[in-house]
Backbone as numpy.savetxt, mean C-alpha at the origin, in Angstrom:
# Nx Ny Nz CAx CAy CAz Cx Cy Cz
-9.62 -22.98 21.31 -9.96 -22.36 21.15 -9.45 -20.14 21.56
-8.58 -20.67 22.27 -7.47 -19.05 21.70 -6.87 -18.85 20.78
-6.56 -19.57 19.70 -6.40 -20.06 19.04 -7.09 -18.85 17.38
-8.95 -19.21 17.46 -9.66 -18.30 17.33 -9.83 -17.21 17.74
-9.61 -16.92 18.96 -9.66 -15.21 19.04 -8.27 -14.97 18.40
-7.29 -15.40 18.73 -5.62 -15.02 17.98 -6.34 -14.43 16.59
-7.00 -15.16 16.07 -6.90 -15.08 14.39 -8.17 -13.81 14.29
-9.53 -13.98 14.95 -10.47 -12.75 15.06 -9.77 -11.71 15.40
-8.53 -11.57 16.44 -7.94 -9.99 16.70 -7.15 -9.59 15.02
-6.28 -10.83 15.04 -6.11 -10.50 14.00 -6.81 -9.34 12.83
-8.37 -10.09 12.71 -8.80 -9.27 11.27 -9.00 -8.06 11.68
-9.25 -7.81 13.40 -10.11 -6.35 13.83 -8.88 -5.09 14.14
-7.73 -5.44 13.90 -6.93 -5.10 13.96 -6.42 -4.39 12.45
-6.66 -5.65 11.87 -6.22 -5.10 10.13 -7.37 -4.33 9.59
-8.73 -4.14 9.66 -9.80 -3.96 9.69 -10.34 -2.24 10.55
-9.27 -2.49 11.38 -9.60 -1.04 11.98 -8.44 0.33 11.67
-7.36 -0.38 11.12 -5.85 0.45 10.66 -6.43 0.67 9.24
-6.27 -1.07 8.64 -7.07 0.14 7.15 -7.98 0.57 6.79
-8.94 0.47 7.95 -10.54 1.76 7.81 -10.07 2.96 8.17
-9.01 2.74 9.36 -8.82 4.62 9.06 -8.24 5.41 7.70
-7.23 4.11 7.22 -6.89 4.54 6.91 -6.99 5.97 5.19
-8.50 4.25 5.16 -9.24 4.72 4.44 -10.10 5.62 4.38
-10.33 5.74 6.17 -10.97 7.23 6.33 -10.75 8.32 6.35
-9.41 8.78 6.20 -8.80 9.93 6.37 -8.61 10.41 4.64
-8.89 8.97 3.91 -8.50 9.38 2.79 -9.72 10.49 2.45
-11.13 9.47 2.42 -12.16 10.14 2.00 -12.51 12.12 2.76
-11.61 11.94 4.19 -11.97 13.44 4.69 -11.07 13.96 3.90
-9.89 13.57 3.83 -9.08 14.55 2.97 -9.67 14.83 0.78
-10.79 13.69 0.54 -11.46 13.88 -0.40 -13.06 14.59 -0.67
-13.25 14.61 0.83 -14.65 15.21 1.12 -14.18 16.57 1.40
-13.14 16.76 2.42 -12.88 18.69 2.98 -12.20 19.39 2.11
-11.56 19.07 0.64 -9.70 19.46 0.42 -10.54 19.66 -1.25
-9.99 20.50 -1.73 -10.62 20.45 -3.65 -8.95 19.70 -4.11
-8.07 18.65 -3.38 -7.18 18.18 -3.65 -7.20 16.61 -5.10
-6.68 16.70 -5.92 -7.21 15.73 -7.02 -6.73 14.27 -6.57
-7.58 13.45 -7.29 -7.30 12.31 -6.60 -6.55 11.35 -6.70
-5.50 12.45 -7.50 -3.68 11.84 -8.04 -2.84 12.19 -6.86
-3.26 12.98 -6.60 -2.19 14.40 -5.36 -2.83 13.40 -4.31
-3.94 13.11 -3.89 -4.30 12.63 -2.79 -3.66 10.80 -2.81
-3.11 10.09 -4.21 -2.70 9.16 -4.13 -1.34 9.26 -3.87
-0.82 10.33 -4.03 0.71 10.31 -4.26 1.02 10.75 -3.05
0.50 11.50 -2.56 0.76 12.13 -0.70 0.30 10.86 0.29
-0.58 9.35 0.18 -0.27 8.40 0.52 0.52 7.74 0.46
1.34 7.63 -0.92 2.26 7.09 -0.78 3.42 7.56 -0.60
3.81 8.61 -0.72 4.65 9.36 -0.22 4.66 9.44 1.44
4.05 9.19 1.83 3.87 9.44 3.43 4.14 7.80 3.93
3.96 6.78 2.92 4.05 5.48 3.30 5.86 5.33 2.95
6.04 6.28 2.62 7.65 6.25 1.70 8.69 6.59 3.19
7.78 7.56 3.66 8.52 8.37 4.32 8.31 8.16 6.21
7.35 7.41 6.25 7.05 6.43 7.54 7.96 5.11 7.58
7.93 4.94 6.46 9.07 3.63 6.44 10.11 3.84 7.00
11.24 5.12 5.80 12.46 5.73 6.37 12.64 6.02 7.80
11.36 6.63 8.08 11.64 6.74 10.19 11.48 5.43 10.57
11.11 4.32 10.20 11.04 3.14 11.19 9.21 2.85 11.82
8.47 4.08 11.60 6.63 4.28 11.68 6.15 3.24 11.65
6.14 3.26 10.08 5.56 2.46 9.19 6.00 0.83 9.21
6.91 0.44 9.93 7.16 -0.98 10.13 6.51 -1.96 11.39
6.39 -1.02 12.33 5.88 -1.03 13.35 4.48 -1.32 13.40
3.96 -0.21 12.04 2.55 -0.18 12.07 1.77 -1.56 11.20
3.04 -2.14 10.43 2.74 -3.23 9.58 2.99 -4.25 10.56
3.98 -4.55 11.59 3.42 -5.15 12.34 2.08 -5.62 13.46
1.91 -4.54 13.29 0.73 -4.90 15.03 -0.72 -4.96 13.44
-0.70 -4.49 12.51 -1.75 -4.45 11.89 -2.25 -5.65 10.58
-0.82 -5.97 10.28 -0.80 -6.85 8.77 -0.99 -6.70 8.07
-2.29 -6.98 6.76 -2.81 -6.31 5.58 -3.41 -5.70 6.01
-3.78 -4.75 6.90 -4.85 -3.92 7.02 -3.14 -2.08 6.85
-2.55 -2.87 7.07 -1.24 -1.39 6.82 -0.58 -1.97 5.20
-0.92 -2.82 4.80 0.09 -3.25 3.73 -1.16 -2.94 2.23
-2.40 -3.12 2.76 -3.09 -2.93 1.25 -3.36 -1.56 0.95
-3.35 -0.96 1.89 -3.49 0.36 0.88 -2.28 0.81 0.18
-2.74 2.28 -0.21 -1.15 2.42 -1.67 0.12 3.21 -0.43
-0.28 3.43 0.76 1.15 3.88 1.93 1.70 2.89 2.12
0.91 1.27 2.04 1.86 0.27 2.05 2.71 -0.42 0.47
2.51 0.21 -0.29 3.41 0.34 -1.56 4.20 1.09 -1.42
4.11 2.21 -1.08 5.15 2.94 -1.00 6.14 2.72 0.24
5.66 2.10 1.40 6.41 1.25 2.36 6.86 0.52 1.95
6.48 -0.70 1.14 7.15 -1.23 0.13 8.90 -0.82 -0.73
8.31 -0.18 -1.07 9.58 0.08 -1.94 10.38 1.14 -1.28
10.07 1.50 -0.06 11.43 2.20 0.56 12.05 0.70 0.76
10.80 0.21 1.80 11.80 -0.83 2.43 12.97 -1.99 1.37
12.22 -1.96 0.41 13.47 -2.93 -0.58 14.46 -1.96 -0.70
14.54 -0.46 -1.33 15.53 0.16 -1.68 16.57 0.47 -0.22
16.18 0.26 0.77 16.91 0.45 1.97 17.25 -0.49 1.65
16.80 -1.84 1.84 17.70 -3.36 2.21 18.95 -3.26 0.64
18.36 -3.18 -0.28 19.20 -3.08 -1.18 20.06 -1.81 -1.49
19.92 -1.06 -0.62 21.13 0.33 -0.65 22.56 -0.57 0.03
21.88 -1.42 0.85 23.39 -2.24 1.58 24.39 -2.44 0.08
23.64 -2.92 -0.73 24.79 -3.57 -1.91 24.82 -2.01 -2.77
24.75 -1.35 -2.99 25.18 0.07 -3.27 24.43 0.28 -3.53
23.99 1.94 -4.71 23.46 2.34 -5.35 22.43 1.73 -6.51
23.07 1.02 -7.58 22.37 0.10 -7.99 21.61 -1.06 -7.23
21.76 -1.16 -6.19 20.85 -1.94 -5.63 19.69 -1.48 -4.76
19.75 -0.20 -4.57 18.71 0.30 -4.28 17.86 0.58 -5.00
18.39 0.84 -6.20 17.29 0.77 -7.32 16.88 -0.18 -7.44
17.37 -1.30 -7.58 16.98 -2.80 -8.05 16.16 -3.53 -6.92
16.55 -3.00 -5.57 15.62 -3.32 -4.34 14.58 -3.23 -4.86
14.19 -1.48 -4.72 12.45 -1.00 -4.60 11.77 -2.03 -5.96
12.18 -1.97 -7.15 11.66 -2.95 -8.19 11.55 -4.14 -7.59
12.35 -5.12 -6.86 12.08 -6.17 -6.62 10.96 -6.59 -5.62
11.02 -5.66 -4.50 10.52 -5.41 -3.38 8.67 -5.75 -4.33
8.61 -4.61 -5.05 7.41 -4.71 -5.07 7.15 -5.08 -6.97
7.87 -6.37 -7.25 7.26 -6.95 -8.74 6.26 -7.56 -8.53
6.59 -8.38 -7.36 4.86 -9.35 -7.19 3.71 -8.64 -7.23
3.69 -7.56 -6.71 2.26 -6.76 -6.87 2.12 -6.46 -7.98
3.10 -5.69 -8.87 3.00 -4.83 -9.89 2.62 -5.19 -10.92
3.18 -6.61 -11.07 3.00 -8.57 -12.15 1.36 -8.59 -11.95
1.11 -8.80 -10.28 -0.52 -8.91 -10.62 -1.47 -8.04 -10.57
-1.04 -6.97 -10.80 -2.06 -5.71 -11.14 -2.30 -5.43 -12.74
-1.42 -5.34 -13.24 -0.95 -5.51 -14.89 -1.81 -7.42 -15.03
-1.65 -8.19 -14.24 -2.28 -9.39 -15.05 -3.77 -9.73 -14.85
-4.07 -9.58 -13.52 -5.28 -9.10 -13.18 -5.76 -7.96 -14.55
-5.23 -6.53 -14.34 -6.31 -5.62 -14.88 -6.63 -6.28 -16.98
-5.68 -7.38 -16.83 -5.33 -7.07 -18.33 -6.36 -8.16 -18.47
-6.69 -9.57 -17.47 -7.61 -10.46 -17.48 -9.29 -9.57 -17.41
-9.01 -9.50 -16.78 -10.74 -8.27 -16.76 -11.24 -7.43 -17.23
-10.36 -6.97 -18.03 -10.13 -6.66 -19.55 -10.90 -6.95 -20.31
-10.09 -8.05 -20.31 -10.49 -9.46 -21.41 -11.92 -10.07 -21.36
-12.36 -10.09 -19.98 -13.53 -10.49 -19.76 -15.01 -9.61 -19.55
-14.56 -8.65 -19.31 -15.92 -7.45 -19.67 -14.95 -6.90 -20.43
-16.15 -5.70 -20.69 -15.86 -4.65 -21.77 -16.10 -3.11 -21.44
-14.92 -2.99 -20.86 -14.27 -1.77 -20.13 -14.28 -0.40 -21.92
-15.02 0.18 -20.80 -15.91 1.35 -21.86 -15.71 2.92 -20.63
-15.47 4.54 -21.46 -14.76 5.14 -20.96 -16.49 5.47 -19.80
-16.27 6.67 -19.26 -17.48 7.04 -17.96 -18.02 8.09 -19.16
-19.47 7.84 -18.59 -19.60 9.44 -19.80 -20.34 10.06 -18.74
-19.84 11.59 -18.71 -19.65 12.95 -18.54 -20.94 13.79 -18.26
């Protein structure tokens, strides 16, 4: 029974942290005139900066997927890969970031292609 409580607690932590990140994004959308692209860049760079400071890593350890799934988690992943690769030099910093994120980027491309083949993509009408 203790194992199930631990699993439930990990779901609650992931939902709370991921929900807080998404709530922050929604508040920024509702109360500012920032475009979606600027908000996206802000969150990705915040993941990079917080990852470089060692703060986002603690959040990932606490919340798991609740912190790694949002776009700020992608920024953290890039920063972490670059820092690990930097131990091998400048070229390692560049390739470290790319190799750390390669699985996620590949999955996004493959699934995007598959869904574009399965469904009929079309532009929104204004």
